[in-house]
PDB file of C-alpha atoms in Angstrom:
ATOM      1  CA  MET A   1     152.756  95.988  65.637  1.00 63.00           C
ATOM      2  CA  ASP A   2     151.462  93.170  67.690  1.00 74.00           C
ATOM      3  CA  PHE A   3     148.246  93.307  69.720  1.00 77.00           C
ATOM      4  CA  TYR A   4     149.792  93.486  73.125  1.00 77.00           C
ATOM      5  CA  SER A   5     151.911  96.565  72.135  1.00 83.00           C
ATOM      6  CA  ILE A   6     148.809  98.311  70.741  1.00 79.00           C
ATOM      7  CA  PHE A   7     146.848  97.397  73.897  1.00 81.00           C
ATOM      8  CA  ALA A   8     149.714  98.798  76.126  1.00 84.00           C
ATOM      9  CA  ARG A   9     149.792 101.989  74.011  1.00 85.00           C
ATOM     10  CA  GLU A  10     146.019 102.542  74.293  1.00 83.00           C
ATOM     11  CA  PHE A  11     146.094 101.769  78.027  1.00 84.00           C
ATOM     12  CA  ARG A  12     148.793 104.583  78.570  1.00 87.00           C
ATOM     13  CA  LYS A  13     146.707 106.950  76.379  1.00 85.00           C
ATOM     14  CA  LYS A  14     143.493 106.381  78.403  1.00 86.00           C
ATOM     15  CA  VAL A  15     144.766 105.804  81.845  1.00 87.00           C
ATOM     16  CA  LEU A  16     143.148 109.115  82.861  1.00 89.00           C
ATOM     17  CA  LEU A  17     139.776 107.974  81.575  1.00 87.00           C
ATOM     18  CA  ILE A  18     140.085 104.659  83.513  1.00 87.00           C
ATOM     19  CA  VAL A  19     141.135 106.630  86.717  1.00 90.00           C
ATOM     20  CA  ALA A  20     138.134 108.899  86.079  1.00 89.00           C
ATOM     21  CA  LEU A  21     135.801 105.987  85.733  1.00 87.00           C
ATOM     22  CA  MET A  22     137.096 104.308  88.952  1.00 87.00           C
ATOM     23  CA  VAL A  23     136.658 107.595  90.980  1.00 90.00           C
ATOM     24  CA  VAL A  24     133.193 108.440  89.682  1.00 90.00           C
ATOM     25  CA  LEU A  25     131.830 104.958  90.126  1.00 86.00           C
ATOM     26  CA  SER A  26     133.500 104.387  93.496  1.00 85.00           C
ATOM     27  CA  ALA A  27     132.074 107.687  94.818  1.00 86.00           C
ATOM     28  CA  GLY A  28     128.585 107.056  93.196  1.00 84.00           C
ATOM     29  CA  ILE A  29     128.055 103.391  94.269  1.00 82.00           C
ATOM     30  CA  GLY A  30     129.586 103.987  97.697  1.00 76.00           C
ATOM     31  CA  LEU A  31     127.478 106.967  98.519  1.00 74.00           C
ATOM     32  CA  GLU A  32     124.367 105.572  97.000  1.00 76.00           C
ATOM     33  CA  LYS A  33     124.625 102.258  98.834  1.00 70.00           C
ATOM     34  CA  GLY A  34     125.981 103.640 102.111  1.00 64.00           C
ATOM     35  CA  TYR A  35     123.669 106.816 102.523  1.00 64.00           C
ATOM     36  CA  PHE A  36     120.675 106.735 100.154  1.00 61.00           C
ATOM     37  CA  THR A  37     119.800 102.882 100.214  1.00 56.00           C
ATOM     38  CA  LYS A  38     117.768 101.584 103.239  1.00 54.00           C
ATOM     39  CA  GLN A  39     120.087  99.769 105.427  1.00 55.00           C
ATOM     40  CA  VAL A  40     119.106  96.164 106.283  1.00 53.00           C
ATOM     41  CA  VAL A  41     118.963  95.862 110.185  1.00 63.00           C
ATOM     42  CA  GLN A  42     121.151  92.877 111.165  1.00 77.00           C
ATOM     43  CA  THR A  43     120.289  91.047 114.260  1.00 87.00           C
ATOM     44  CA  THR A  44     121.871  88.501 116.619  1.00 92.00           C
ATOM     45  CA  THR A  45     120.666  84.932 117.208  1.00 95.00           C
ATOM     46  CA  PHE A  46     117.317  84.213 118.689  1.00 97.00           C
ATOM     47  CA  GLU A  47     116.853  81.020 120.534  1.00 97.00           C
ATOM     48  CA  THR A  48     114.099  79.683 122.824  1.00 97.00           C
ATOM     49  CA  GLU A  49     113.721  76.349 124.365  1.00 97.00           C
ATOM     50  CA  LYS A  50     111.655  74.395 126.865  1.00 97.00           C
ATOM     51  CA  VAL A  51     112.193  71.124 128.452  1.00 96.00           C
ATOM     52  CA  VAL A  52     108.997  69.090 129.025  1.00 95.00           C
ATOM     53  CA  LYS A  53     108.599  66.011 130.994  1.00 91.00           C
ATOM     54  CA  MET A  54     105.648  63.526 130.422  1.00 88.00           C
ATOM     55  CA  GLN A  55     104.528  60.495 132.101  1.00 84.00           C
ATOM     56  CA  TYR A  56     104.360  57.100 130.309  1.00 82.00           C
ATOM     57  CA  ASN A  57     101.035  55.186 131.165  1.00 79.00           C
ATOM     58  CA  THR A  58     102.887  51.886 130.368  1.00 72.00           C
ATOM     59  CA  PRO A  59     104.963  50.356 133.085  1.00 63.00           C
ATOM     60  CA  ASN A  60     108.634  50.199 132.565  1.00 60.00           C
ATOM     61  CA  SER A  61     108.553  52.521 129.677  1.00 60.00           C
ATOM     62  CA  SER A  62     110.350  55.983 129.367  1.00 56.00           C
ATOM     63  CA  GLY A  63     109.918  56.652 125.631  1.00 59.00           C
ATOM     64  CA  SER A  64     113.737  56.283 125.037  1.00 64.00           C
ATOM     65  CA  GLU A  65     112.940  53.924 122.063  1.00 72.00           C
ATOM     66  CA  PHE A  66     111.043  56.686 120.260  1.00 82.00           C
ATOM     67  CA  ASP A  67     112.813  59.029 118.052  1.00 87.00           C
ATOM     68  CA  TYR A  68     110.935  62.252 118.649  1.00 89.00           C
ATOM     69  CA  ASN A  69     113.105  64.422 116.313  1.00 89.00           C
ATOM     70  CA  ALA A  70     112.817  62.049 113.403  1.00 91.00           C
ATOM     71  CA  PHE A  71     108.953  61.920 113.816  1.00 93.00           C
ATOM     72  CA  PHE A  72     108.379  65.608 114.117  1.00 94.00           C
ATOM     73  CA  CYS A  73     110.808  66.340 111.366  1.00 93.00           C
ATOM     74  CA  THR A  74     108.858  64.230 108.782  1.00 95.00           C
ATOM     75  CA  TYR A  75     107.264  66.212 105.972  1.00 96.00           C
ATOM     76  CA  GLY A  76     103.806  64.958 107.116  1.00 96.00           C
ATOM     77  CA  GLU A  77     104.009  66.464 110.515  1.00 96.00           C
ATOM     78  CA  MET A  78     105.711  69.664 109.589  1.00 96.00           C
ATOM     79  CA  ALA A  79     102.989  70.168 106.938  1.00 96.00           C
ATOM     80  CA  ARG A  80     100.260  69.372 109.433  1.00 96.00           C
ATOM     81  CA  PHE A  81     101.562  71.939 111.881  1.00 96.00           C
ATOM     82  CA  LEU A  82     101.815  74.633 109.099  1.00 96.00           C
ATOM     83  CA  GLN A  83      98.266  73.854 108.045  1.00 95.00           C
ATOM     84  CA  GLU A  84      96.962  74.361 111.523  1.00 94.00           C
ATOM     85  CA  HIS A  85      99.159  77.494 112.453  1.00 94.00           C
ATOM     86  CA  GLU A  86     100.367  79.301 109.436  1.00 94.00           C
ATOM     87  CA  ASN A  87      97.523  81.730 109.696  1.00 94.00           C
ATOM     88  CA  GLN A  88      98.152  82.291 113.408  1.00 95.00           C
ATOM     89  CA  PHE A  89     101.798  83.710 113.015  1.00 97.00           C
ATOM     90  CA  ASP A  90     103.256  86.096 110.521  1.00 96.00           C
ATOM     91  CA  PHE A  91     106.057  83.806 109.158  1.00 97.00           C
ATOM     92  CA  THR A  92     107.427  86.615 106.937  1.00 95.00           C
ATOM     93  CA  LYS A  93     108.543  88.325 110.239  1.00 95.00           C
ATOM     94  CA  PHE A  94     110.532  85.112 111.053  1.00 96.00           C
ATOM     95  CA  ASN A  95     111.793  84.924 107.405  1.00 95.00           C
ATOM     96  CA  ALA A  96     111.371  87.831 105.063  1.00 93.00           C
ATOM     97  CA  ASN A  97     111.419  85.398 102.051  1.00 94.00           C
ATOM     98  CA  TRP A  98     108.593  83.288 103.276  1.00 96.00           C
ATOM     99  CA  SER A  99     105.919  84.505 100.980  1.00 94.00           C
ATOM    100  CA  HIS A 100     108.125  83.361  97.987  1.00 95.00           C
ATOM    101  CA  TYR A 101     108.454  79.763  99.358  1.00 96.00           C
ATOM    102  CA  GLU A 102     106.581  76.778  97.974  1.00 96.00           C
ATOM    103  CA  LEU A 103     105.367  74.228 100.472  1.00 96.00           C
ATOM    104  CA  GLN A 104     108.511  72.038 100.289  1.00 96.00           C
ATOM    105  CA  ASP A 105     110.651  75.144 100.991  1.00 96.00           C
ATOM    106  CA  LYS A 106     108.524  76.079 103.985  1.00 97.00           C
ATOM    107  CA  ILE A 107     108.767  72.491 105.424  1.00 96.00           C
ATOM    108  CA  GLU A 108     112.582  72.444 104.888  1.00 96.00           C
ATOM    109  CA  TRP A 109     112.874  75.881 106.453  1.00 97.00           C
ATOM    110  CA  MET A 110     110.902  74.583 109.601  1.00 96.00           C
ATOM    111  CA  GLN A 111     113.169  71.374 109.720  1.00 96.00           C
ATOM    112  CA  LYS A 112     116.339  73.691 110.050  1.00 96.00           C
ATOM    113  CA  HIS A 113     114.781  75.923 112.789  1.00 97.00           C
ATOM    114  CA  ILE A 114     112.694  73.673 114.980  1.00 97.00           C
ATOM    115  CA  PHE A 115     114.295  70.923 117.021  1.00 96.00           C
ATOM    116  CA  VAL A 116     112.949  68.249 119.211  1.00 94.00           C
ATOM    117  CA  ASN A 117     115.427  66.276 121.282  1.00 92.00           C
ATOM    118  CA  ASN A 118     114.834  63.189 123.367  1.00 89.00           C
ATOM    119  CA  ILE A 119     116.658  63.698 126.792  1.00 88.00           C
ATOM    120  CA  LYS A 120     115.135  60.346 127.885  1.00 82.00           C
ATOM    121  CA  GLY A 121     113.345  59.527 131.017  1.00 81.00           C
ATOM    122  CA  GLY A 122     110.261  61.108 129.556  1.00 83.00           C
ATOM    123  CA  ALA A 123     111.918  64.500 128.979  1.00 90.00           C
ATOM    124  CA  ILE A 124     111.913  66.291 125.825  1.00 92.00           C
ATOM    125  CA  GLN A 125     113.743  69.566 124.787  1.00 95.00           C
ATOM    126  CA  PHE A 126     111.774  71.664 122.252  1.00 97.00           C
ATOM    127  CA  GLU A 127     113.805  74.426 120.584  1.00 97.00           C
ATOM    128  CA  PHE A 128     113.119  77.176 118.109  1.00 98.00           C
ATOM    129  CA  MET A 129     116.231  79.052 116.684  1.00 97.00           C
ATOM    130  CA  LEU A 130     116.824  81.928 114.273  1.00 96.00           C
ATOM    131  CA  LYS A 131     120.347  82.668 113.329  1.00 94.00           C
ATOM    132  CA  PRO A 132     121.835  85.965 112.476  1.00 91.00           C
ATOM    133  CA  GLU A 133     121.664  85.430 108.925  1.00 90.00           C
ATOM    134  CA  ASP A 134     118.036  84.716 109.017  1.00 92.00           C
ATOM    135  CA  PRO A 135     116.114  87.923 107.672  1.00 90.00           C
ATOM    136  CA  LYS A 136     113.885  88.325 110.704  1.00 93.00           C
ATOM    137  CA  ASP A 137     112.030  91.317 112.191  1.00 92.00           C
ATOM    138  CA  LEU A 138     113.493  92.068 115.560  1.00 92.00           C
ATOM    139  CA  SER A 139     110.433  93.406 117.282  1.00 93.00           C
ATOM    140  CA  TYR A 140     108.101  90.648 116.094  1.00 95.00           C
ATOM    141  CA  THR A 141     110.705  87.877 116.904  1.00 96.00           C
ATOM    142  CA  LYS A 142     111.094  89.246 120.553  1.00 95.00           C
ATOM    143  CA  GLN A 143     107.283  89.393 120.928  1.00 96.00           C
ATOM    144  CA  MET A 144     105.978  86.159 119.209  1.00 97.00           C
ATOM    145  CA  GLY A 145     109.176  83.900 119.215  1.00 97.00           C
ATOM    146  CA  GLU A 146     108.305  82.114 122.408  1.00 97.00           C
ATOM    147  CA  LYS A 147     104.656  82.007 121.781  1.00 97.00           C
ATOM    148  CA  PHE A 148     105.387  80.289 118.458  1.00 97.00           C
ATOM    149  CA  LEU A 149     107.326  77.612 120.431  1.00 97.00           C
ATOM    150  CA  ASP A 150     104.576  77.294 122.935  1.00 97.00           C
ATOM    151  CA  SER A 151     102.178  76.683 120.029  1.00 97.00           C
ATOM    152  CA  TYR A 152     104.494  73.994 118.668  1.00 97.00           C
ATOM    153  CA  ILE A 153     104.817  72.289 122.051  1.00 96.00           C
ATOM    154  CA  LEU A 154     101.153  72.113 122.531  1.00 95.00           C
ATOM    155  CA  TYR A 155     100.699  70.634 118.930  1.00 96.00           C
ATOM    156  CA  GLY A 156     103.574  68.200 119.860  1.00 94.00           C
ATOM    157  CA  GLN A 157     101.884  67.183 123.128  1.00 92.00           C
ATOM    158  CA  ARG A 158      98.626  66.469 121.274  1.00 93.00           C
ATOM    159  CA  ARG A 159     100.251  64.466 118.569  1.00 93.00           C
ATOM    160  CA  LEU A 160     102.245  62.369 121.102  1.00 90.00           C
ATOM    161  CA  GLN A 161      99.091  61.572 123.025  1.00 90.00           C
ATOM    162  CA  ALA A 162      97.492  60.353 119.886  1.00 90.00           C
ATOM    163  CA  ILE A 163     100.230  57.867 119.098  1.00 88.00           C
ATOM    164  CA  LEU A 164     101.725  57.056 122.443  1.00 86.00           C
ATOM    165  CA  PRO A 165     100.578  56.076 125.915  1.00 85.00           C
ATOM    166  CA  VAL A 166     101.480  59.361 127.588  1.00 84.00           C
ATOM    167  CA  SER A 167     100.027  62.001 129.794  1.00 83.00           C
ATOM    168  CA  ASN A 168     100.752  64.693 132.517  1.00 85.00           C
ATOM    169  CA  PHE A 169     102.956  67.021 130.581  1.00 90.00           C
ATOM    170  CA  GLU A 170     104.973  69.318 132.870  1.00 92.00           C
ATOM    171  CA  GLU A 171     107.432  72.006 132.011  1.00 94.00           C
ATOM    172  CA  ILE A 172     110.736  71.370 133.648  1.00 94.00           C
ATOM    173  CA  ASN A 173     112.606  74.631 132.596  1.00 95.00           C
ATOM    174  CA  HIS A 174     112.878  77.059 129.812  1.00 96.00           C
ATOM    175  CA  PHE A 175     115.419  79.410 128.445  1.00 97.00           C
ATOM    176  CA  THR A 176     115.218  82.387 125.854  1.00 97.00           C
ATOM    177  CA  LEU A 177     118.124  84.176 124.224  1.00 96.00           C
ATOM    178  CA  TYR A 178     116.648  87.433 122.739  1.00 95.00           C
ATOM    179  CA  PRO A 179     118.194  88.937 119.533  1.00 93.00           C
ATOM    180  CA  GLU A 180     119.643  92.234 119.407  1.00 90.00           C
ATOM    181  CA  ALA A 181     120.195  94.802 116.580  1.00 84.00           C
ATOM    182  CA  LYS A 182     123.794  94.934 115.198  1.00 75.00           C
ATOM    183  CA  THR A 183     124.889  98.449 114.528  1.00 64.00           C
ATOM    184  CA  LYS A 184     126.388  98.573 110.905  1.00 63.00           C
ATOM    185  CA  SER A 185     128.694 101.568 110.448  1.00 61.00           C
ATOM    186  CA  ARG A 186     127.660 103.547 107.158  1.00 65.00           C
ATOM    187  CA  LYS A 187     131.386 104.387 106.769  1.00 70.00           C
ATOM    188  CA  ILE A 188     132.144 100.632 106.415  1.00 71.00           C
ATOM    189  CA  SER A 189     129.314 100.285 103.794  1.00 70.00           C
ATOM    190  CA  VAL A 190     130.569 103.304 101.834  1.00 75.00           C
ATOM    191  CA  LEU A 191     134.208 101.863 101.932  1.00 81.00           C
ATOM    192  CA  LYS A 192     133.000  98.326 100.861  1.00 81.00           C
ATOM    193  CA  PHE A 193     130.733  99.573  98.020  1.00 81.00           C
ATOM    194  CA  GLY A 194     133.373 102.183  97.116  1.00 83.00           C
ATOM    195  CA  VAL A 195     135.838  99.394  96.393  1.00 89.00           C
ATOM    196  CA  VAL A 196     133.153  97.581  94.369  1.00 88.00           C
ATOM    197  CA  GLY A 197     132.690 100.693  92.392  1.00 84.00           C
ATOM    198  CA  ALA A 198     136.314 101.279  91.689  1.00 89.00           C
ATOM    199  CA  VAL A 199     136.872  97.631  90.536  1.00 91.00           C
ATOM    200  CA  LEU A 200     133.818  98.150  88.331  1.00 90.00           C
ATOM    201  CA  GLY A 201     135.247 101.354  86.913  1.00 87.00           C
ATOM    202  CA  LEU A 202     138.645  99.452  86.247  1.00 89.00           C
ATOM    203  CA  LEU A 203     136.930  96.727  84.290  1.00 92.00           C
ATOM    204  CA  MET A 204     134.803  99.145  82.322  1.00 90.00           C
ATOM    205  CA  GLY A 205     138.045 101.166  81.445  1.00 87.00           C
ATOM    206  CA  LEU A 206     139.798  98.051  80.331  1.00 89.00           C
ATOM    207  CA  VAL A 207     136.960  96.973  78.200  1.00 90.00           C
ATOM    208  CA  ILE A 208     137.078 100.361  76.527  1.00 89.00           C
ATOM    209  CA  VAL A 209     140.894 100.060  75.914  1.00 87.00           C
ATOM    210  CA  LEU A 210     140.354  96.492  74.656  1.00 87.00           C
ATOM    211  CA  ALA A 211     137.732  97.693  72.059  1.00 88.00           C
ATOM    212  CA  PHE A 212     139.959 100.497  70.762  1.00 85.00           C
ATOM    213  CA  ALA A 213     142.991  98.197  70.584  1.00 82.00           C
ATOM    214  CA  MET A 214     141.034  95.492  68.744  1.00 85.00           C
ATOM    215  CA  ARG A 215     139.808  98.032  66.265  1.00 84.00           C
ATOM    216  CA  GLU A 216     143.380  99.467  65.616  1.00 80.00           C
ATOM    217  CA  TYR A 217     144.748  95.901  65.421  1.00 74.00           C
ATOM    218  CA  ARG A 218     142.269  94.964  62.849  1.00 79.00           C
ATOM    219  CA  ASN A 219     142.661  98.077  60.825  1.00 77.00           C
ATOM    220  CA  GLY A 220     146.407  97.455  60.709  1.00 69.00           C
ATOM    221  CA  ARG A 221     146.127  94.159  59.345  1.00 64.00           C
ATOM    222  CA  THR A 222     143.817  95.176  56.499  1.00 56.00           C
TER     223      THR A 222
END
């Protein structure tokens, strides 16, 4: 008898075992993940921005020729800011993985979440954003997110004054979009992980059938 016929026969003989595995793992994983595992609170976007206007002390100069974003996104500037401010804010509340990051990872995270845009005419937009997929603490972000941007703006003003003939920084406008918790239905979690459990049970059942079929096939050839 060929292997495929043996496999089909073993599958028919053990179909109840496979169904039982699917039901048990589906119920077990679905209930464990849906009801007994701590749910991760998902949140919406946090975005805060301020537009600051500064005065150039050099006649006929508005700073349009200076690439602010490129300057502040350099590794050197990001590392300098972190060195001065990392102990002032709990970065693990902005990103739960922060404590596992090396310096390069921290700098690259900053580059993806802090933006400095030249509006020209001496006006600059500073922006700090955390996306829904960022593992942030909702309460801390609401409380400290704007203060974090303020600290970055003060740092930026100090650095610009050190390299450019500028003074008289004035806030033009500001805006903050606060994050909100996204309710996640436990029923959906149970269903999703239940499907995962059922697929896992099916795979385990097929592996068992395959093992029995292989053994019988080899015994039949000896």
